[in-house]
PDB file of C-alpha atoms in Angstrom:
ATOM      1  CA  UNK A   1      58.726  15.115 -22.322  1.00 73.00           C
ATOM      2  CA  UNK A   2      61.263  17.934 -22.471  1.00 81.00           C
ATOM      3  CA  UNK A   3      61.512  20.779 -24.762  1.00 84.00           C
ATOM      4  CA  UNK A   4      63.430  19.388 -27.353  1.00 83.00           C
ATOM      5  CA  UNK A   5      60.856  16.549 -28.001  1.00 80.00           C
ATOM      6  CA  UNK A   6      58.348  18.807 -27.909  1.00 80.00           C
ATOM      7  CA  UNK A   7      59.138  21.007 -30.807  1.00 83.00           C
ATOM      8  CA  UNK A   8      60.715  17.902 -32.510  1.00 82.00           C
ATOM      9  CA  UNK A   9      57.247  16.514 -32.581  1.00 79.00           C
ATOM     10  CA  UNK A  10      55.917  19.806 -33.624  1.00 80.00           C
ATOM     11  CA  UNK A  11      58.392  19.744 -36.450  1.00 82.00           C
ATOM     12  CA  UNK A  12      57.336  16.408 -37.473  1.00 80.00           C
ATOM     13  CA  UNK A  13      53.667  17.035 -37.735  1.00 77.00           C
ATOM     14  CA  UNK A  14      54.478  20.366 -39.715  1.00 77.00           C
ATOM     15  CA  UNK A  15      57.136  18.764 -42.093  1.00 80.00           C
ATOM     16  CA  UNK A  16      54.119  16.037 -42.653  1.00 78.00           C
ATOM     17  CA  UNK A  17      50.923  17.827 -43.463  1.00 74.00           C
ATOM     18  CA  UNK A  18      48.859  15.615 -45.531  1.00 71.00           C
ATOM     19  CA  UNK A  19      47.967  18.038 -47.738  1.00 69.00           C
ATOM     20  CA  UNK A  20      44.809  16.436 -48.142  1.00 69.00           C
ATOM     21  CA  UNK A  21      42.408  19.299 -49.385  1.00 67.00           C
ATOM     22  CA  UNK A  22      39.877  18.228 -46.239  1.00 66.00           C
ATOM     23  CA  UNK A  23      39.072  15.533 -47.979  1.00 67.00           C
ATOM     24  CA  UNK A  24      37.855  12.542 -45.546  1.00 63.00           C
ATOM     25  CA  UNK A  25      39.644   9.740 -44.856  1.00 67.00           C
ATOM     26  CA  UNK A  26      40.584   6.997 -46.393  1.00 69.00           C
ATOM     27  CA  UNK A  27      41.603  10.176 -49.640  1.00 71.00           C
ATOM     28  CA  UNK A  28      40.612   7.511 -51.770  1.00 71.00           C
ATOM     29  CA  UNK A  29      39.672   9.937 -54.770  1.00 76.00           C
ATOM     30  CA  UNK A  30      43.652  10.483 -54.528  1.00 81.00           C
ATOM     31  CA  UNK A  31      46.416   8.825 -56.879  1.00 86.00           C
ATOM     32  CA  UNK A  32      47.931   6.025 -55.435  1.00 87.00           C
ATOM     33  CA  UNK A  33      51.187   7.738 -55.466  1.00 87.00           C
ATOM     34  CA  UNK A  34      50.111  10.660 -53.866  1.00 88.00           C
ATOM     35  CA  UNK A  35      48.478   8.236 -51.185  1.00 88.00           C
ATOM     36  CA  UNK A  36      51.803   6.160 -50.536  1.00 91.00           C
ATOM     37  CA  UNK A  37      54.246   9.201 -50.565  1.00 90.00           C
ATOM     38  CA  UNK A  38      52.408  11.090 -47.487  1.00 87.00           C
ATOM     39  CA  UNK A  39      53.069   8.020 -45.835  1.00 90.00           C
ATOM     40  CA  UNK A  40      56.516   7.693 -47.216  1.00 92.00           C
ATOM     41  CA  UNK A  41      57.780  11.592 -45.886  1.00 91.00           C
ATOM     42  CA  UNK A  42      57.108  10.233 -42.455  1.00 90.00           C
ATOM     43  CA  UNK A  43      59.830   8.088 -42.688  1.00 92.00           C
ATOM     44  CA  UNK A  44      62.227  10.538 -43.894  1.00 91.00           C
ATOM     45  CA  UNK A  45      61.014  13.266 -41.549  1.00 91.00           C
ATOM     46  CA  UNK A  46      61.053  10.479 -38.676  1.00 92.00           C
ATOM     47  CA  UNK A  47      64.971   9.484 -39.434  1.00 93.00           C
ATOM     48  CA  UNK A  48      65.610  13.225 -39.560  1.00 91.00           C
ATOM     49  CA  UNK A  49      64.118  13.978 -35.896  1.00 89.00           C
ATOM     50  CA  UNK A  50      65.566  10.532 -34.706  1.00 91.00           C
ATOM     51  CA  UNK A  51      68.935  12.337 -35.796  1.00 91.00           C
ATOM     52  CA  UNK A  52      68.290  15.558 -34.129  1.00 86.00           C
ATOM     53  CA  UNK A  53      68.906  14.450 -30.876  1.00 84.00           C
ATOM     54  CA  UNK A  54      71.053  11.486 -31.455  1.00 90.00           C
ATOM     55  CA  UNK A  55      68.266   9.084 -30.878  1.00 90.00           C
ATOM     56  CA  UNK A  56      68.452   5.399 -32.537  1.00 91.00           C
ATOM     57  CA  UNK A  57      65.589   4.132 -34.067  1.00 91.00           C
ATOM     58  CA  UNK A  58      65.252   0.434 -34.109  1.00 88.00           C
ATOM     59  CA  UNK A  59      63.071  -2.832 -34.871  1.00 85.00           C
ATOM     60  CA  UNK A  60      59.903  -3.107 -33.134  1.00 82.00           C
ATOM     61  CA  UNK A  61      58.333  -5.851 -35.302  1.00 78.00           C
ATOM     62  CA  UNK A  62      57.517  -8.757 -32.831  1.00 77.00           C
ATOM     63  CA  UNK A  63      58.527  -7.403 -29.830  1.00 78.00           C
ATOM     64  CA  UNK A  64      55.806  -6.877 -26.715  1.00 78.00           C
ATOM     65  CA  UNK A  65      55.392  -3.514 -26.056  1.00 70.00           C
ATOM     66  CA  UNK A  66      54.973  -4.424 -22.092  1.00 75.00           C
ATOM     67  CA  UNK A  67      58.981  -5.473 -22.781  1.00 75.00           C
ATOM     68  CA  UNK A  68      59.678  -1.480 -23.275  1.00 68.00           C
ATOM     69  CA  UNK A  69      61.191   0.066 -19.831  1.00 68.00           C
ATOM     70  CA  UNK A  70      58.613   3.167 -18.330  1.00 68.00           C
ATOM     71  CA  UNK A  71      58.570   5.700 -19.238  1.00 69.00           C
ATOM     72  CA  UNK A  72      58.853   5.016 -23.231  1.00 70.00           C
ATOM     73  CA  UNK A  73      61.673   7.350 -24.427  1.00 77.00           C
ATOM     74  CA  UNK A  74      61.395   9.073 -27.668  1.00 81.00           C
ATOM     75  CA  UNK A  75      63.709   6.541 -29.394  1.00 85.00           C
ATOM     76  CA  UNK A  76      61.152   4.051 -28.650  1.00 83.00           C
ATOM     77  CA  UNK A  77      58.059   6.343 -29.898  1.00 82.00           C
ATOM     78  CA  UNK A  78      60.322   7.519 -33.015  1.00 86.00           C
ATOM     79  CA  UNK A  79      60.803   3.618 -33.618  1.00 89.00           C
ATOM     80  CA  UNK A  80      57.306   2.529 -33.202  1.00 85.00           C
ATOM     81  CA  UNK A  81      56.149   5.119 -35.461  1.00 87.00           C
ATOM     82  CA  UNK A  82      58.561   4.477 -38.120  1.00 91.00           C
ATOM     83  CA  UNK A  83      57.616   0.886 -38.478  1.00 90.00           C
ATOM     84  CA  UNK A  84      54.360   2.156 -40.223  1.00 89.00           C
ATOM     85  CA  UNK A  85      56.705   4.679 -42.055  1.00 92.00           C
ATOM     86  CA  UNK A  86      58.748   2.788 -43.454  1.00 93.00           C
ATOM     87  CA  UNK A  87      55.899   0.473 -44.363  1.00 93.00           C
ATOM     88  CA  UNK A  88      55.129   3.322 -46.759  1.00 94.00           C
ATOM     89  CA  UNK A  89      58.613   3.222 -48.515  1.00 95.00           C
ATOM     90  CA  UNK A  90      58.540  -0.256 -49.145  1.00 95.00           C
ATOM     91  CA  UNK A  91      55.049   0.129 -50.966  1.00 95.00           C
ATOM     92  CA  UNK A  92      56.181   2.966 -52.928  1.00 95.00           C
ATOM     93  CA  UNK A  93      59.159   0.671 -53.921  1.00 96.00           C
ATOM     94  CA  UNK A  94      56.048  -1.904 -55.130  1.00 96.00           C
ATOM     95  CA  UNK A  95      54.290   0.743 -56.841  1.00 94.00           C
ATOM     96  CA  UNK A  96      57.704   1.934 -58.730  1.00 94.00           C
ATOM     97  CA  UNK A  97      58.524  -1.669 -59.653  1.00 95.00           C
ATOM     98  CA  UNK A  98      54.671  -2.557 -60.754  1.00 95.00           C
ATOM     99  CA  UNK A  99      54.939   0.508 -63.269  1.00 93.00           C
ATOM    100  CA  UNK A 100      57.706  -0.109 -64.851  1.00 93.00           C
ATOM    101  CA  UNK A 101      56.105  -3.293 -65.722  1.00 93.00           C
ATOM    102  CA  UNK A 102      52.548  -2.715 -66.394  1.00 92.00           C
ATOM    103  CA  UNK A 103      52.609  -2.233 -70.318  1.00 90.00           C
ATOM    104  CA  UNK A 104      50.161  -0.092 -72.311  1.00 87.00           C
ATOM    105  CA  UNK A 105      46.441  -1.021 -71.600  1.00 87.00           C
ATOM    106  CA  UNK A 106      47.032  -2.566 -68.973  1.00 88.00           C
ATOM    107  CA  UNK A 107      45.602  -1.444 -65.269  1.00 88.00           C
ATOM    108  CA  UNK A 108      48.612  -0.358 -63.090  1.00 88.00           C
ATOM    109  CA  UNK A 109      45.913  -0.299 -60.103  1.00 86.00           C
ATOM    110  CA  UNK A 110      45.014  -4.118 -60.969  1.00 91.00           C
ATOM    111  CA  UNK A 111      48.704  -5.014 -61.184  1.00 94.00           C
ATOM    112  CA  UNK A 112      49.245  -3.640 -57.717  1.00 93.00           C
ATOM    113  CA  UNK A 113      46.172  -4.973 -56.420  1.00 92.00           C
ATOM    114  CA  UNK A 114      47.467  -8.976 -57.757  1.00 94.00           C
ATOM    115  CA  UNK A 115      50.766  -8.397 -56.440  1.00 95.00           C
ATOM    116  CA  UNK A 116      49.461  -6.958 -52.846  1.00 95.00           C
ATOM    117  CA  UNK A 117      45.452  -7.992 -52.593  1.00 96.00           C
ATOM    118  CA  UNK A 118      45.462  -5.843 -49.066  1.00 95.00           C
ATOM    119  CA  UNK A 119      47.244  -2.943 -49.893  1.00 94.00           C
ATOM    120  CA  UNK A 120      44.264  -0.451 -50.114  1.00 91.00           C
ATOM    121  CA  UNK A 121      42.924  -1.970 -46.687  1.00 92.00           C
ATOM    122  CA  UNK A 122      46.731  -1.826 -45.144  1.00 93.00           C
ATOM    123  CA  UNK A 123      46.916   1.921 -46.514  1.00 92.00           C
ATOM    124  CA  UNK A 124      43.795   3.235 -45.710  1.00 89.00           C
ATOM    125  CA  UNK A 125      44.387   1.710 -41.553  1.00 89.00           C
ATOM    126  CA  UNK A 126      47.675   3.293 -41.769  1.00 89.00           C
ATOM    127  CA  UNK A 127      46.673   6.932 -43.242  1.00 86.00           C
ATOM    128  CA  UNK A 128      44.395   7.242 -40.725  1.00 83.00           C
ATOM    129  CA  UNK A 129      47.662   6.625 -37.946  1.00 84.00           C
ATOM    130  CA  UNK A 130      48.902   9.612 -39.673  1.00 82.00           C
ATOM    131  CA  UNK A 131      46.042  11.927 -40.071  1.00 76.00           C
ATOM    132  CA  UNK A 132      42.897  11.002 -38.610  1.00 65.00           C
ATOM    133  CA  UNK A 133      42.047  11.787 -35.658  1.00 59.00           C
ATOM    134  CA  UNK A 134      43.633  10.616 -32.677  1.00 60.00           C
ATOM    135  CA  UNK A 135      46.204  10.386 -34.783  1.00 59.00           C
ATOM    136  CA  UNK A 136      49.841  11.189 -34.710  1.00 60.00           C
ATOM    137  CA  UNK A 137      49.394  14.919 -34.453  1.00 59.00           C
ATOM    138  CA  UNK A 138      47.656  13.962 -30.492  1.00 62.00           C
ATOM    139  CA  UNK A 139      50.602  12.537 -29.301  1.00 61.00           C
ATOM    140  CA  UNK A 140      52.193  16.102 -27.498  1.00 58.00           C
ATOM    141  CA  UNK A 141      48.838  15.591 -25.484  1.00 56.00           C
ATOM    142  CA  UNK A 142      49.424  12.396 -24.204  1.00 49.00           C
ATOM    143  CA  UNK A 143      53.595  12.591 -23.524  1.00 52.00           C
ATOM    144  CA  UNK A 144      53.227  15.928 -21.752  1.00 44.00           C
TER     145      UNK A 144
END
């Protein structure tokens, strides 16, 4: 790893902080929202440092990570990453679409819930990729 991947990873993990009060993991005395969107900044903060160097992201759904040529680049770390990212927008797009439906009285948590039974299992695995430990904010020590 060269310099400029180093303090683009730096970046990323500052631009990320979970903000999480050192509350434990899963943060499941959090909002929903609040939940979803620390995933969702990765993926904004991940397209940003993809774009700092001129680095593509691209699909990694379904492929075999044994297919990826050695040493992984950052362009294929950026990409893997951002697959759980962007994971994050597409349930904040669920949450935004449940609420404008959910009428008065209703439980917007039990909407969610019957449109996407896993969700809270699926978010909890995937907050802890992004701050628990061994997380994300480990991988300088490993690409060094």
């Amino acid at each position: 790893m060269n310099d400029t991947e180093r303090r683009i990873l730096a970046d990323l993990v500052a631009a990320t902080n979970p903000l999480h009060g050192g509350s434990l993991l899963p943060h499941t005395g959090d909002f929903l929202y609040v939940r979803i969107g620390r995933i969702t900044n990765w993926a904004g903060a991940l397209r940003l440092a993809a774009r700092a160097d001129g680095w593509e992201l691209f699909p990694v759904a379904g492929r075999d990570p044994a297919d990826l040529a050695r040493p992984a680049g950052m362009a294929d770390l950026l990409s893997g990453v951002y697959a759980l990212a962007e994971q994050g927008e597409q349930w904040q797009e669920l949450l935004l679409a449940t609420a404008r439906t959910v009428r008065r009285g209703q439980s917007l948590a039990r909407e969610i819930e019957a449109r996407h039974p896993r969700l809270e299992e699926e978010l909890a695995a995937t907050g802890a990729f992004f701050t628990g430990p061994g997380s994300v904010e480990d991988l300088p020590l490993f690409l060094r």
